[in-house]
mmCIF file of C-alpha atoms and ligand atoms in Angstrom:
data_model
loop_
_atom_site.group_PDB
_atom_site.id
_atom_site.type_symbol
_atom_site.label_atom_id
_atom_site.label_comp_id
_atom_site.label_asym_id
_atom_site.label_seq_id
_atom_site.Cartn_x
_atom_site.Cartn_y
_atom_site.Cartn_z
ATOM 1 C CA MET A 1154 4.224 28.478 -18.372
ATOM 2 C CA GLU A 1155 1.028 26.952 -19.541
ATOM 3 C CA LEU A 1156 -1.438 24.678 -17.773
ATOM 4 C CA THR A 1157 -3.008 22.443 -20.198
ATOM 5 C CA HIS A 1158 -5.884 20.896 -18.391
ATOM 6 C CA ILE A 1159 -7.437 19.809 -15.240
ATOM 7 C CA GLU A 1160 -5.418 16.568 -14.686
ATOM 8 C CA HIS A 1161 -7.628 15.398 -11.717
ATOM 9 C CA ILE A 1162 -9.817 16.440 -8.849
ATOM 10 C CA GLY A 1163 -9.073 14.745 -5.519
ATOM 11 C CA ILE A 1164 -11.929 13.683 -3.368
ATOM 12 C CA ALA A 1165 -11.327 12.737 0.316
ATOM 13 C CA VAL A 1166 -13.429 9.609 1.286
ATOM 14 C CA LYS A 1167 -13.552 7.413 4.469
ATOM 15 C CA SER A 1168 -13.930 4.344 2.246
ATOM 16 C CA ILE A 1169 -13.262 3.871 -1.580
ATOM 17 C CA GLU A 1170 -15.268 0.697 -1.592
ATOM 18 C CA GLU A 1171 -18.379 2.480 -0.136
ATOM 19 C CA GLN A 1172 -18.015 5.049 -2.958
ATOM 20 C CA LEU A 1173 -17.806 2.676 -5.977
ATOM 21 C CA PRO A 1174 -21.637 2.128 -6.309
ATOM 22 C CA TYR A 1175 -21.969 5.957 -6.849
ATOM 23 C CA TYR A 1176 -19.069 6.527 -9.270
ATOM 24 C CA GLU A 1177 -19.564 3.448 -11.236
ATOM 25 C CA GLY A 1178 -23.068 2.385 -10.829
ATOM 26 C CA VAL A 1179 -24.643 5.790 -10.917
ATOM 27 C CA LEU A 1180 -22.253 7.919 -12.871
ATOM 28 C CA GLY A 1181 -21.188 5.037 -15.153
ATOM 29 C CA LEU A 1182 -17.381 5.737 -14.648
ATOM 30 C CA LYS A 1183 -15.088 2.819 -14.598
ATOM 31 C CA CYS A 1184 -12.431 2.492 -11.750
ATOM 32 C CA TYR A 1185 -9.278 1.644 -13.773
ATOM 33 C CA ASN A 1186 -6.673 1.687 -10.981
ATOM 34 C CA ILE A 1187 -6.409 1.360 -7.308
ATOM 35 C CA GLU A 1188 -3.004 2.247 -5.815
ATOM 36 C CA THR A 1189 -1.522 2.927 -2.403
ATOM 37 C CA VAL A 1190 0.825 5.840 -2.181
ATOM 38 C CA GLU A 1191 2.926 4.722 0.961
ATOM 39 C CA ASP A 1192 4.539 8.066 1.811
ATOM 40 C CA GLN A 1193 1.136 9.805 1.758
ATOM 41 C CA LYS A 1194 -0.496 7.038 3.706
ATOM 42 C CA VAL A 1195 -3.339 7.087 1.181
ATOM 43 C CA LYS A 1196 -5.155 4.584 -0.951
ATOM 44 C CA THR A 1197 -6.261 6.133 -4.390
ATOM 45 C CA ALA A 1198 -8.969 4.914 -6.823
ATOM 46 C CA PHE A 1199 -8.989 6.490 -10.307
ATOM 47 C CA PHE A 1200 -11.741 7.151 -12.811
ATOM 48 C CA LYS A 1201 -11.421 8.864 -16.093
ATOM 49 C CA ILE A 1202 -13.785 11.368 -17.743
ATOM 50 C CA GLY A 1203 -12.438 13.117 -20.835
ATOM 51 C CA GLN A 1204 -8.762 13.882 -20.121
ATOM 52 C CA THR A 1205 -9.496 14.525 -16.506
ATOM 53 C CA LYS A 1206 -9.425 11.997 -13.754
ATOM 54 C CA ILE A 1207 -11.366 11.702 -10.551
ATOM 55 C CA GLU A 1208 -9.040 10.620 -7.677
ATOM 56 C CA LEU A 1209 -10.579 9.245 -4.537
ATOM 57 C CA LEU A 1210 -8.288 9.413 -1.518
ATOM 58 C CA GLU A 1211 -8.890 7.105 1.347
ATOM 59 C CA PRO A 1212 -6.530 7.371 4.467
ATOM 60 C CA THR A 1213 -4.624 4.146 5.291
ATOM 61 C CA SER A 1214 -3.572 5.629 8.698
ATOM 62 C CA GLU A 1215 -4.891 8.123 11.174
ATOM 63 C CA GLU A 1216 -1.659 10.093 10.667
ATOM 64 C CA SER A 1217 -2.544 10.566 7.030
ATOM 65 C CA THR A 1218 -3.224 14.097 5.889
ATOM 66 C CA ILE A 1219 -6.461 12.835 4.303
ATOM 67 C CA ALA A 1220 -7.650 11.471 7.829
ATOM 68 C CA LYS A 1221 -6.939 14.732 9.345
ATOM 69 C CA PHE A 1222 -8.779 16.623 6.629
ATOM 70 C CA ILE A 1223 -11.822 14.384 6.922
ATOM 71 C CA GLU A 1224 -11.856 14.794 10.632
ATOM 72 C CA LYS A 1225 -11.812 18.560 10.348
ATOM 73 C CA ARG A 1226 -13.882 19.109 7.337
ATOM 74 C CA GLY A 1227 -15.752 15.977 6.409
ATOM 75 C CA GLU A 1228 -15.439 14.016 3.189
ATOM 76 C CA GLY A 1229 -15.449 15.928 0.111
ATOM 77 C CA ILE A 1230 -13.382 17.818 -2.380
ATOM 78 C CA HIS A 1231 -9.771 17.913 -1.225
ATOM 79 C CA HIS A 1232 -7.723 19.348 -4.104
ATOM 80 C CA ILE A 1233 -7.596 20.312 -7.767
ATOM 81 C CA ALA A 1234 -4.704 19.209 -9.993
ATOM 82 C CA PHE A 1235 -3.598 21.107 -13.017
ATOM 83 C CA ALA A 1236 -1.465 19.574 -15.587
ATOM 84 C CA THR A 1237 1.732 21.356 -16.944
ATOM 85 C CA GLU A 1238 4.426 20.354 -19.381
ATOM 86 C CA ASN A 1239 7.273 21.578 -17.320
ATOM 87 C CA LEU A 1240 6.711 21.395 -13.537
ATOM 88 C CA ASN A 1241 10.170 22.850 -12.455
ATOM 89 C CA GLU A 1242 9.611 25.928 -14.566
ATOM 90 C CA THR A 1243 6.013 26.288 -13.541
ATOM 91 C CA LEU A 1244 6.884 26.176 -9.832
ATOM 92 C CA GLN A 1245 9.577 28.716 -10.318
ATOM 93 C CA GLU A 1246 7.222 31.094 -12.074
ATOM 94 C CA ILE A 1247 4.517 30.759 -9.585
ATOM 95 C CA GLU A 1248 6.851 31.101 -6.619
ATOM 96 C CA ALA A 1249 8.376 34.396 -8.265
ATOM 97 C CA LYS A 1250 4.759 35.587 -8.325
ATOM 98 C CA GLY A 1251 4.729 35.362 -4.592
ATOM 99 C CA VAL A 1252 2.793 32.197 -4.122
ATOM 100 C CA ARG A 1253 3.806 29.952 -1.083
ATOM 101 C CA LEU A 1254 4.713 26.452 -2.265
ATOM 102 C CA ILE A 1255 4.337 23.369 -0.065
ATOM 103 C CA ASP A 1256 6.601 21.490 -2.496
ATOM 104 C CA LYS A 1257 9.571 23.561 -3.776
ATOM 105 C CA GLN A 1258 10.703 20.576 -5.797
ATOM 106 C CA PRO A 1259 8.613 18.028 -7.759
ATOM 107 C CA ARG A 1260 8.047 14.681 -5.947
ATOM 108 C CA ALA A 1261 6.577 11.381 -7.031
ATOM 109 C CA GLY A 1262 2.942 11.065 -7.011
ATOM 110 C CA ALA A 1263 0.394 8.453 -7.988
ATOM 111 C CA GLU A 1264 0.441 6.874 -11.326
ATOM 112 C CA GLY A 1265 3.952 7.884 -11.968
ATOM 113 C CA LEU A 1266 3.449 11.617 -12.196
ATOM 114 C CA ASN A 1267 5.692 14.304 -10.824
ATOM 115 C CA ILE A 1268 3.668 16.450 -8.565
ATOM 116 C CA ALA A 1269 3.884 19.562 -6.269
ATOM 117 C CA PHE A 1270 1.438 21.285 -4.136
ATOM 118 C CA LEU A 1271 0.770 25.152 -3.682
ATOM 119 C CA HIS A 1272 -0.118 26.353 -0.333
ATOM 120 C CA PRO A 1273 -3.802 26.984 0.185
ATOM 121 C CA LYS A 1274 -2.970 30.299 1.943
ATOM 122 C CA SER A 1275 -1.902 31.592 -1.343
ATOM 123 C CA THR A 1276 -4.704 30.058 -3.587
ATOM 124 C CA GLY A 1277 -7.958 31.190 -1.977
ATOM 125 C CA SER A 1278 -7.981 28.164 0.259
ATOM 126 C CA VAL A 1279 -8.027 25.648 -2.599
ATOM 127 C CA LEU A 1280 -5.359 23.069 -2.150
ATOM 128 C CA THR A 1281 -3.715 22.982 -5.660
ATOM 129 C CA GLU A 1282 -1.531 20.510 -7.218
ATOM 130 C CA LEU A 1283 0.514 20.703 -10.337
ATOM 131 C CA CYS A 1284 1.370 17.514 -12.094
ATOM 132 C CA GLU A 1285 3.652 16.574 -15.015
ATOM 133 C CA HIS A 1286 3.799 13.349 -16.978
ATOM 134 C CA PRO A 1287 7.521 12.561 -16.951
HETATM 135 CO CO1 CO B 566 -3.847 14.633 -6.578
#
């Protein structure tokens, strides 16, 4: 198992539109994609820096885990996502090391990636995502 790079950092925001002046105007990053992931009830906006992305996450419903996160902890960094070349194998290896998984099987994430989350109880409270380009 080898993690290759930080694929993205997920940031919970109340409004993507309100944050665009900062990411585009101040930091000079370009938003190249806005996409809604229905089953996660979230709208996502992507910026690229090197081979890493910043992913803004805006809840589309109060039921969204992002809405609950913002309610509890406010806006800010929500998760870190590592890239791996073989997600199934990586998940098995990590689980064998005693880490609790949120997703035992990869599922579909934004931008056509296969993703899975590790449980923050096992990761020092950092919600951790693994991604694989199919
Ligand atoms: Co993510």
